[in-house]
Structure formats: structure tokens, C-alpha cells
Amino acid sequence: METGLFITFEGPEGAGKTTIIQRIFKYLTSEGQSVVITREPGGIEIAEKIRSLILDKNHTMMDGRTEALLYAAARRQHLVEKIVPALTNGQIVLCDRFIDSSLAYQGYARGLGIDQVLQINQFAIDGWMPHLTFYLDVTPEIGLERINNSKGREINRLDLETMEFHYKVREGYIQLIERFPERIKTINAEQPEDDVYEDVKTIIKQLLMI
């Protein structure tokens, strides 16, 4: 039986998801919570291998449907091997990207259709949806500038897409916010990092009543 809490973090490239997740992880563990931190695509060995295929800068010829199917495959294995066991064990799972990324990137920005990509992923996740999703909103110009100025962040295939593509990703997320308003909470990620962290922490504290 599911007893844990599944929280995902979404946003365009350079939104700062990884940094905020790490800070929330430290906060929750300091409050005595049992927390698992993970990412997509990846999180486990099989999914990390699929990640390397998807994000390889040499794979620019990859078809959009192939990309969507690979993400769904990685998501399925990650879910059954890491996320579901943690949730059934009563833990909090903090995940860097999940199904909404596929809907925004492949469904909307690639033009495959949000509903079509959702159908693929419904088969993959078998009903396991996040309880809460934070969408860290940032314009493509600011997000990509952050990536280019980051010393520890490797440039991947998606970073090399056109500015038009990155704007479509953002538009896709806005459509998802309208579709799932109860689950997805928008955070202004152009604020100072401390403000972003406090906004996220406040919502989580209210949810957990801590």
C-alpha cells in the first residue's frame, strides 16, 4: 500500500531544479523525514544507460517518437525499481523531472501531442502520479545563460535545441499547469535562489504540517 509522498520538480533547462532539490532534501532530513532523492531519466543503472543514449550530443538524428519511448522506458524501470519501493516504505521521494517533462518536451515542443505522449506514459507508470509537482519557471534566455555560465553542468543534446524549441517547452508547461492546477505549483525561478527555496519549503511545510 502506498504511504509515502511523491514530489516532482519540473522546469525548462537552467531552472535550478537540482540545486533546490538538494536544499529541500537537507531540510526534510533535518526535520527527521526519511527522504529519497532521484532524477529522470536515470536514478538507477538501466535508466542511466538510457539517459546516456537520449542526451548524447552525437544523437541529433534521434526521432521524436523514439525519444518519447526511451523516456517512457527509463521512467518505467526507475518507477518499479526505486520510486514505488520508497513510497510503499513510507518515504518522501524528491524526483528531478517525471511525466510532465515528457508531456512538455516531446508532447508539445516536439509536436507529438500531449495526449498521445500521455497515453504512452500512462502505460509506463500504471497510475503512479506525483502527489505534488513544483514547476520552476524561468525564461529560456535566463535558463540557457545559467547553463552556459555553469562550470559543473555538462551541455547535453537538449541544451543545443533552438530558442524556439525552448519557448515551446515553456508553453507546454503552461498548458500542463492549466490541466493539472491542483497538483502543479508554479514557482518564480528567476528570483534569488534563497527565495525560490523558501517558496518551495513553505508549500512542503504546509503539506506535511511541520
mmCIF file of C-alpha atoms in Angstrom:
data_model
loop_
_atom_site.group_PDB
_atom_site.id
_atom_site.type_symbol
_atom_site.label_atom_id
_atom_site.label_comp_id
_atom_site.label_asym_id
_atom_site.label_seq_id
_atom_site.Cartn_x
_atom_site.Cartn_y
_atom_site.Cartn_z
ATOM 1 C CA MET A 1 0.000 0.000 0.000
ATOM 2 C CA GLU A 2 1.232 3.487 -0.897
ATOM 3 C CA THR A 3 2.032 5.511 2.209
ATOM 4 C CA GLY A 4 4.818 7.876 1.145
ATOM 5 C CA LEU A 5 4.829 11.243 -0.599
ATOM 6 C CA PHE A 6 5.907 11.667 -4.224
ATOM 7 C CA ILE A 7 7.129 15.197 -5.073
ATOM 8 C CA THR A 8 8.496 16.081 -8.503
ATOM 9 C CA PHE A 9 10.344 19.140 -9.747
ATOM 10 C CA GLU A 10 9.900 20.383 -13.303
ATOM 11 C CA GLY A 11 11.054 23.275 -15.422
ATOM 12 C CA PRO A 12 12.974 24.345 -18.513
ATOM 13 C CA GLU A 13 16.716 23.929 -18.851
ATOM 14 C CA GLY A 14 18.575 26.011 -16.262
ATOM 15 C CA ALA A 15 15.615 26.439 -13.902
ATOM 16 C CA GLY A 16 17.705 25.363 -10.911
ATOM 17 C CA LYS A 17 15.792 22.191 -10.040
ATOM 18 C CA THR A 18 18.810 20.189 -8.889
ATOM 19 C CA THR A 19 20.008 22.908 -6.505
ATOM 20 C CA ILE A 20 16.585 23.362 -4.902
ATOM 21 C CA ILE A 21 16.038 19.612 -4.579
ATOM 22 C CA GLN A 22 19.326 19.253 -2.713
ATOM 23 C CA ARG A 23 18.362 22.045 -0.307
ATOM 24 C CA ILE A 24 14.880 20.601 0.295
ATOM 25 C CA PHE A 25 16.437 17.185 0.885
ATOM 26 C CA LYS A 26 18.713 18.629 3.571
ATOM 27 C CA TYR A 27 15.809 20.477 5.172
ATOM 28 C CA LEU A 28 13.494 17.457 5.291
ATOM 29 C CA THR A 29 16.163 15.121 6.649
ATOM 30 C CA SER A 30 16.963 17.710 9.348
ATOM 31 C CA GLU A 31 13.278 17.504 10.306
ATOM 32 C CA GLY A 32 13.569 13.747 10.772
ATOM 33 C CA GLN A 33 11.907 12.783 7.499
ATOM 34 C CA SER A 34 13.053 9.735 5.525
ATOM 35 C CA VAL A 35 13.767 11.058 2.045
ATOM 36 C CA VAL A 36 14.889 9.567 -1.267
ATOM 37 C CA ILE A 37 16.353 11.890 -3.883
ATOM 38 C CA THR A 38 16.457 10.805 -7.537
ATOM 39 C CA ARG A 39 16.233 12.039 -11.120
ATOM 40 C CA GLU A 40 14.876 11.303 -14.575
ATOM 41 C CA PRO A 41 15.923 9.993 -16.892
ATOM 42 C CA GLY A 42 18.147 7.981 -14.600
ATOM 43 C CA GLY A 43 18.139 7.193 -10.922
ATOM 44 C CA ILE A 44 19.038 3.539 -11.423
ATOM 45 C CA GLU A 45 21.535 1.689 -13.633
ATOM 46 C CA ILE A 46 19.231 0.763 -16.523
ATOM 47 C CA ALA A 47 17.634 4.195 -16.695
ATOM 48 C CA GLU A 48 21.025 5.928 -16.514
ATOM 49 C CA LYS A 49 22.137 3.945 -19.566
ATOM 50 C CA ILE A 50 19.013 5.056 -21.425
ATOM 51 C CA ARG A 51 19.748 8.626 -20.285
ATOM 52 C CA SER A 52 23.174 8.480 -21.898
ATOM 53 C CA LEU A 53 21.557 7.473 -25.199
ATOM 54 C CA ILE A 54 18.937 10.208 -25.088
ATOM 55 C CA LEU A 55 21.199 13.104 -24.093
ATOM 56 C CA ASP A 56 24.260 12.194 -26.177
ATOM 57 C CA LYS A 57 25.130 15.242 -28.305
ATOM 58 C CA ASN A 58 26.011 12.902 -31.186
ATOM 59 C CA HIS A 59 22.440 11.577 -31.403
ATOM 60 C CA THR A 60 20.944 14.621 -33.102
ATOM 61 C CA MET A 61 19.191 12.374 -35.653
ATOM 62 C CA MET A 62 17.007 10.769 -32.959
ATOM 63 C CA ASP A 63 13.335 10.674 -33.956
ATOM 64 C CA GLY A 64 10.864 12.382 -31.630
ATOM 65 C CA ARG A 65 8.824 9.222 -31.068
ATOM 66 C CA THR A 66 11.969 7.239 -30.355
ATOM 67 C CA GLU A 67 12.919 9.866 -27.791
ATOM 68 C CA ALA A 68 9.465 9.718 -26.155
ATOM 69 C CA LEU A 69 9.526 5.917 -25.983
ATOM 70 C CA LEU A 70 13.016 5.867 -24.487
ATOM 71 C CA TYR A 71 11.969 8.321 -21.781
ATOM 72 C CA ALA A 72 8.906 6.200 -21.006
ATOM 73 C CA ALA A 73 11.019 3.032 -20.823
ATOM 74 C CA ALA A 74 13.512 4.665 -18.467
ATOM 75 C CA ARG A 75 10.623 6.008 -16.390
ATOM 76 C CA ARG A 76 9.026 2.582 -16.032
ATOM 77 C CA GLN A 77 12.180 0.881 -14.774
ATOM 78 C CA HIS A 78 13.023 3.779 -12.453
ATOM 79 C CA LEU A 79 9.499 3.704 -11.049
ATOM 80 C CA VAL A 80 9.315 -0.001 -10.246
ATOM 81 C CA GLU A 81 12.902 -0.289 -9.048
ATOM 82 C CA LYS A 82 13.270 2.845 -6.948
ATOM 83 C CA ILE A 83 10.225 5.109 -6.592
ATOM 84 C CA VAL A 84 7.488 2.598 -5.768
ATOM 85 C CA PRO A 85 9.572 0.710 -3.167
ATOM 86 C CA ALA A 86 10.393 4.006 -1.431
ATOM 87 C CA LEU A 87 6.758 5.140 -1.406
ATOM 88 C CA THR A 88 5.463 1.808 -0.129
ATOM 89 C CA ASN A 89 8.087 2.096 2.606
ATOM 90 C CA GLY A 90 6.561 5.408 3.678
ATOM 91 C CA GLN A 91 9.378 7.623 2.424
ATOM 92 C CA ILE A 92 9.294 11.009 0.703
ATOM 93 C CA VAL A 93 10.573 10.855 -2.869
ATOM 94 C CA LEU A 94 12.034 14.023 -4.408
ATOM 95 C CA CYS A 95 12.403 13.486 -8.154
ATOM 96 C CA ASP A 96 14.113 15.788 -10.646
ATOM 97 C CA ARG A 97 11.642 15.502 -13.594
ATOM 98 C CA PHE A 98 8.917 12.928 -14.221
ATOM 99 C CA ILE A 99 5.993 12.535 -16.624
ATOM 100 C CA ASP A 100 5.405 16.276 -17.103
ATOM 101 C CA SER A 101 8.797 16.636 -18.791
ATOM 102 C CA SER A 102 7.748 14.163 -21.482
ATOM 103 C CA LEU A 103 4.440 15.950 -21.969
ATOM 104 C CA ALA A 104 6.110 19.359 -22.309
ATOM 105 C CA TYR A 105 9.203 18.374 -24.295
ATOM 106 C CA GLN A 106 8.035 15.544 -26.540
ATOM 107 C CA GLY A 107 4.278 16.075 -26.397
ATOM 108 C CA TYR A 108 4.202 19.832 -27.002
ATOM 109 C CA ALA A 109 7.633 21.065 -28.108
ATOM 110 C CA ARG A 110 8.284 18.109 -30.436
ATOM 111 C CA GLY A 111 4.707 18.288 -31.698
ATOM 112 C CA LEU A 112 3.814 14.674 -30.914
ATOM 113 C CA GLY A 113 0.726 15.730 -28.955
ATOM 114 C CA ILE A 114 0.342 15.975 -25.195
ATOM 115 C CA ASP A 115 -2.460 13.400 -25.123
ATOM 116 C CA GLN A 116 -0.515 10.956 -27.298
ATOM 117 C CA VAL A 117 2.586 11.129 -25.103
ATOM 118 C CA LEU A 118 0.388 10.948 -22.002
ATOM 119 C CA GLN A 119 -1.067 7.691 -23.328
ATOM 120 C CA ILE A 120 2.405 6.187 -23.765
ATOM 121 C CA ASN A 121 3.343 7.204 -20.253
ATOM 122 C CA GLN A 122 0.113 6.015 -18.664
ATOM 123 C CA PHE A 123 1.106 2.536 -19.793
ATOM 124 C CA ALA A 124 4.561 3.073 -18.283
ATOM 125 C CA ILE A 125 3.566 4.498 -14.899
ATOM 126 C CA ASP A 126 0.435 2.377 -14.334
ATOM 127 C CA GLY A 127 -1.325 5.025 -12.263
ATOM 128 C CA TRP A 128 1.648 6.232 -10.182
ATOM 129 C CA MET A 129 1.415 10.026 -10.397
ATOM 130 C CA PRO A 130 3.136 12.647 -8.220
ATOM 131 C CA HIS A 131 1.200 13.996 -5.248
ATOM 132 C CA LEU A 132 2.785 17.402 -5.775
ATOM 133 C CA THR A 133 4.778 18.971 -8.596
ATOM 134 C CA PHE A 134 6.809 22.169 -8.462
ATOM 135 C CA TYR A 135 7.211 23.944 -11.784
ATOM 136 C CA LEU A 136 10.242 26.238 -11.579
ATOM 137 C CA ASP A 137 9.540 28.881 -14.194
ATOM 138 C CA VAL A 138 12.335 30.680 -15.999
ATOM 139 C CA THR A 139 12.602 32.233 -19.458
ATOM 140 C CA PRO A 140 14.756 30.316 -21.969
ATOM 141 C CA GLU A 141 17.256 33.173 -22.229
ATOM 142 C CA ILE A 142 17.953 33.184 -18.497
ATOM 143 C CA GLY A 143 17.918 29.394 -18.179
ATOM 144 C CA LEU A 144 20.354 28.821 -21.037
ATOM 145 C CA GLU A 145 22.607 31.629 -19.832
ATOM 146 C CA ARG A 146 22.811 29.902 -16.453
ATOM 147 C CA ILE A 147 23.800 26.649 -18.145
ATOM 148 C CA ASN A 148 26.469 28.326 -20.260
ATOM 149 C CA ASN A 149 27.922 30.005 -17.160
ATOM 150 C CA SER A 150 27.844 26.848 -15.040
ATOM 151 C CA LYS A 151 31.193 25.150 -14.597
ATOM 152 C CA GLY A 152 29.836 21.836 -13.326
ATOM 153 C CA ARG A 153 26.970 21.363 -15.800
ATOM 154 C CA GLU A 154 27.694 19.370 -18.979
ATOM 155 C CA ILE A 155 25.965 20.620 -22.120
ATOM 156 C CA ASN A 156 23.621 17.898 -23.458
ATOM 157 C CA ARG A 157 21.631 17.381 -26.664
ATOM 158 C CA LEU A 158 18.530 19.217 -25.424
ATOM 159 C CA ASP A 159 20.579 22.258 -24.447
ATOM 160 C CA LEU A 160 21.571 22.604 -28.109
ATOM 161 C CA GLU A 161 17.993 22.918 -29.379
ATOM 162 C CA THR A 162 16.802 26.172 -30.933
ATOM 163 C CA MET A 163 15.442 29.026 -28.836
ATOM 164 C CA GLU A 164 12.062 28.379 -30.486
ATOM 165 C CA PHE A 165 12.098 24.830 -29.111
ATOM 166 C CA HIS A 166 12.847 26.054 -25.581
ATOM 167 C CA TYR A 167 9.990 28.554 -25.793
ATOM 168 C CA LYS A 168 7.681 25.744 -26.862
ATOM 169 C CA VAL A 169 8.789 23.717 -23.836
ATOM 170 C CA ARG A 170 7.756 26.594 -21.601
ATOM 171 C CA GLU A 171 4.432 26.907 -23.432
ATOM 172 C CA GLY A 172 3.909 23.178 -22.937
ATOM 173 C CA TYR A 173 4.409 23.501 -19.197
ATOM 174 C CA ILE A 174 1.888 26.358 -19.065
ATOM 175 C CA GLN A 175 -0.680 24.081 -20.705
ATOM 176 C CA LEU A 176 0.045 21.390 -18.108
ATOM 177 C CA ILE A 177 -0.419 23.881 -15.270
ATOM 178 C CA GLU A 178 -3.856 24.688 -16.684
ATOM 179 C CA ARG A 179 -4.674 20.984 -16.976
ATOM 180 C CA PHE A 180 -3.408 19.952 -13.515
ATOM 181 C CA PRO A 181 -3.805 23.082 -11.332
ATOM 182 C CA GLU A 182 -4.267 21.176 -8.077
ATOM 183 C CA ARG A 183 -1.035 19.218 -8.469
ATOM 184 C CA ILE A 184 1.345 21.673 -10.149
ATOM 185 C CA LYS A 185 2.544 24.697 -8.176
ATOM 186 C CA THR A 186 4.384 27.421 -10.090
ATOM 187 C CA ILE A 187 7.495 28.954 -8.537
ATOM 188 C CA ASN A 188 9.237 32.022 -9.964
ATOM 189 C CA ALA A 189 12.726 30.612 -10.557
ATOM 190 C CA GLU A 190 14.106 33.972 -11.684
ATOM 191 C CA GLN A 191 14.144 35.081 -8.046
ATOM 192 C CA PRO A 192 17.281 34.738 -5.927
ATOM 193 C CA GLU A 193 17.943 31.103 -5.025
ATOM 194 C CA ASP A 194 17.081 31.640 -1.356
ATOM 195 C CA ASP A 195 13.641 32.993 -2.302
ATOM 196 C CA VAL A 196 12.946 30.047 -4.586
ATOM 197 C CA TYR A 197 13.928 27.668 -1.800
ATOM 198 C CA GLU A 198 11.717 29.430 0.749
ATOM 199 C CA ASP A 199 8.716 29.373 -1.598
ATOM 200 C CA VAL A 200 9.111 25.635 -2.158
ATOM 201 C CA LYS A 201 9.765 24.922 1.515
ATOM 202 C CA THR A 202 6.655 26.836 2.614
ATOM 203 C CA ILE A 203 4.384 24.700 0.425
ATOM 204 C CA ILE A 204 6.002 21.464 1.583
ATOM 205 C CA LYS A 205 5.731 22.501 5.251
ATOM 206 C CA GLN A 206 2.031 23.182 4.779
ATOM 207 C CA LEU A 207 1.553 19.807 3.126
ATOM 208 C CA LEU A 208 3.444 17.890 5.810
ATOM 209 C CA MET A 209 2.240 20.149 8.644
ATOM 210 C CA ILE A 210 5.755 20.549 10.063
#
